[in-house]
Amino acid sequence: MATKSSGERTLSHAEARAFYDRLGARQDSQAFYEDAATGILLRHASFESARSVLEFGCGTGRFAEGLLDRHLGPDARYLGLDSSSTMVGLAAERLARFGARAEVRQTEGKPELDLEAGSVDRFVSNFVLDLLSEEDITRLLAEARRVLAPGGVLALVSLTRPFTPASRALMAGWRLVYALRPALVGGCRPIGLIERTAPDQWQVRHHERLVRWGIPAEALVTERLPGA
Ligand SMILES: C[S@@+](CC[C@H](N)C(=O)[O-])C[C@H]1O[C@@H](n2cnc3c(N)ncnc32)[C@H](O)[C@@H]1O
């Protein structure tokens, strides 16, 4: 197990890969609470003007399919990355009909990406940061800043800390389960997003927290400011 600096355990890359290889297409059953949060990104990240979209942890390619079908222009390109070979296979199959507009690649799970600096204008990651270690989250956000062109948009959704009675009750149980065995909840634990984007590096375009079926999520759309 990898360990957070706070002492909280997170899944190692190998454990996360094994879990999501086993979960496969059943990941899509999470749509009942995920879609309300990812819909916020669709409304606020100006995908219609995007040229090059990167998704980190693309899962089965469900978000990408909607993006390519209804939001991206015909010349925009999509690249999905995921460490699970099962997820990469499912996403590649789902997105095959988009031809050269969409590509899916398997990674080793490291936050450092084999992409040129400034080469994308949207960096998306839905329900992935909440299963990464604190160190990986920091490295991934630095990498997002590196691969995004100035003015590019970082669009994130994550499980977040509870803020309503229903979400407090549900997340108390979630926390207990996570402490016993993180894999039972997909390795995901509530985190905060907005405090991780420094105001001298990112300009917030939209920030929202919501609860669906007791599950609290945070959506953040923030623009990469110029500078190193
Ligand atoms: C909770 S699922 C979310 C999938 C998808 N984004 C969605 O919202 O349906 C987490 C995804 O992140 C992938 N993943 C986990 N750790 C990763 C890592 N270190 N690098 C790349 N992908 C990772 C998993 O394989 C899985 O597909």
PDB file of C-alpha atoms and ligand atoms in Angstrom, residues 13 16-17 20-21 23 27-28 30 34 38 55-60 62-63 81-84 87 107-111 125-128 130-132 136 186 188, ligand 1:
ATOM      1  CA  HIS A  13      -0.786   1.860  -8.705  1.00  0.00           C
ATOM      2  CA  ALA A  16      -5.723   0.360  -8.414  1.00  0.00           C
ATOM      3  CA  ARG A  17      -4.973  -1.314 -11.740  1.00  0.00           C
ATOM      4  CA  TYR A  20     -10.324  -1.494 -12.068  1.00  0.00           C
ATOM      5  CA  ASP A  21      -9.329  -4.426 -14.261  1.00  0.00           C
ATOM      6  CA  LEU A  23     -14.499  -3.826 -12.130  1.00  0.00           C
ATOM      7  CA  GLN A  27     -17.851   1.260 -13.477  1.00  0.00           C
ATOM      8  CA  ASP A  28     -20.707   2.706 -15.552  1.00  0.00           C
ATOM      9  CA  GLN A  30     -21.792   4.863 -10.927  1.00  0.00           C
ATOM     10  CA  GLU A  34     -21.361  10.873 -11.278  1.00  0.00           C
ATOM     11  CA  THR A  38     -19.468  15.713 -14.762  1.00  0.00           C
ATOM     12  CA  GLU A  55      -8.594  12.847 -19.950  1.00  0.00           C
ATOM     13  CA  PHE A  56      -6.629  11.245 -17.115  1.00  0.00           C
ATOM     14  CA  GLY A  57      -8.317   8.053 -15.886  1.00  0.00           C
ATOM     15  CA  CYS A  58     -10.853   7.795 -18.710  1.00  0.00           C
ATOM     16  CA  GLY A  59     -12.427   4.563 -17.434  1.00  0.00           C
ATOM     17  CA  THR A  60     -14.809   2.995 -19.949  1.00  0.00           C
ATOM     18  CA  ARG A  62     -18.367   7.104 -21.187  1.00  0.00           C
ATOM     19  CA  PHE A  63     -17.566  10.790 -20.564  1.00  0.00           C
ATOM     20  CA  LEU A  81      -5.252   7.710 -20.511  1.00  0.00           C
ATOM     21  CA  ASP A  82      -5.862   4.951 -18.005  1.00  0.00           C
ATOM     22  CA  SER A  83      -3.693   2.506 -16.104  1.00  0.00           C
ATOM     23  CA  SER A  84      -6.195  -0.381 -16.356  1.00  0.00           C
ATOM     24  CA  MET A  87     -10.641   0.123 -19.051  1.00  0.00           C
ATOM     25  CA  THR A 107      -0.178   4.221 -18.716  1.00  0.00           C
ATOM     26  CA  GLU A 108       1.825   2.748 -15.864  1.00  0.00           C
ATOM     27  CA  GLY A 109      -0.092   4.861 -13.350  1.00  0.00           C
ATOM     28  CA  LYS A 110       2.541   7.554 -12.886  1.00  0.00           C
ATOM     29  CA  PRO A 111       1.286  11.156 -12.947  1.00  0.00           C
ATOM     30  CA  SER A 125     -10.082  14.037 -14.722  1.00  0.00           C
ATOM     31  CA  ASN A 126     -13.283  12.665 -13.196  1.00  0.00           C
ATOM     32  CA  PHE A 127     -13.313  10.712  -9.930  1.00  0.00           C
ATOM     33  CA  VAL A 128      -9.610   9.831 -10.137  1.00  0.00           C
ATOM     34  CA  ASP A 130      -9.769  10.983  -4.951  1.00  0.00           C
ATOM     35  CA  LEU A 131      -7.996   7.636  -5.238  1.00  0.00           C
ATOM     36  CA  LEU A 132      -4.470   8.967  -5.771  1.00  0.00           C
ATOM     37  CA  ASP A 136       0.501  11.805  -6.838  1.00  0.00           C
ATOM     38  CA  GLY A 186     -12.903   1.690  -5.210  1.00  0.00           C
ATOM     39  CA  CYS A 188     -11.813   6.557  -3.281  1.00  0.00           C
TER      40      CYS A 188
HETATM   41  C1  LIG B   1     -13.441   5.752 -10.282  1.00  0.00           C
HETATM   42  S1  LIG B   1     -12.843   5.345 -11.862  1.00  0.00           S
HETATM   43  C2  LIG B   1     -13.433   6.736 -12.808  1.00  0.00           C
HETATM   44  C3  LIG B   1     -13.477   6.452 -14.279  1.00  0.00           C
HETATM   45  C4  LIG B   1     -14.051   7.567 -15.134  1.00  0.00           C
HETATM   46  N1  LIG B   1     -13.246   8.773 -15.058  1.00  0.00           N
HETATM   47  C5  LIG B   1     -15.459   7.836 -14.725  1.00  0.00           C
HETATM   48  O1  LIG B   1     -15.721   8.915 -14.164  1.00  0.00           O
HETATM   49  O2  LIG B   1     -16.327   6.979 -14.955  1.00  0.00           O
HETATM   50  C6  LIG B   1     -11.100   5.664 -11.763  1.00  0.00           C
HETATM   51  C7  LIG B   1     -10.381   5.400 -13.066  1.00  0.00           C
HETATM   52  O3  LIG B   1      -9.048   5.879 -12.931  1.00  0.00           O
HETATM   53  C8  LIG B   1      -8.135   4.879 -13.358  1.00  0.00           C
HETATM   54  N2  LIG B   1      -6.914   5.066 -12.600  1.00  0.00           N
HETATM   55  C9  LIG B   1      -6.708   4.845 -11.279  1.00  0.00           C
HETATM   56  N3  LIG B   1      -5.463   5.182 -10.923  1.00  0.00           N
HETATM   57  C10 LIG B   1      -4.852   5.632 -12.052  1.00  0.00           C
HETATM   58  C11 LIG B   1      -3.547   6.119 -12.335  1.00  0.00           C
HETATM   59  N4  LIG B   1      -2.615   6.235 -11.372  1.00  0.00           N
HETATM   60  N5  LIG B   1      -3.248   6.480 -13.604  1.00  0.00           N
HETATM   61  C12 LIG B   1      -4.198   6.377 -14.580  1.00  0.00           C
HETATM   62  N6  LIG B   1      -5.442   5.916 -14.372  1.00  0.00           N
HETATM   63  C13 LIG B   1      -5.771   5.561 -13.116  1.00  0.00           C
HETATM   64  C14 LIG B   1      -8.859   3.574 -13.105  1.00  0.00           C
HETATM   65  O4  LIG B   1      -8.344   2.510 -13.877  1.00  0.00           O
HETATM   66  C15 LIG B   1     -10.299   3.928 -13.439  1.00  0.00           C
HETATM   67  O5  LIG B   1     -10.572   3.763 -14.798  1.00  0.00           O
END
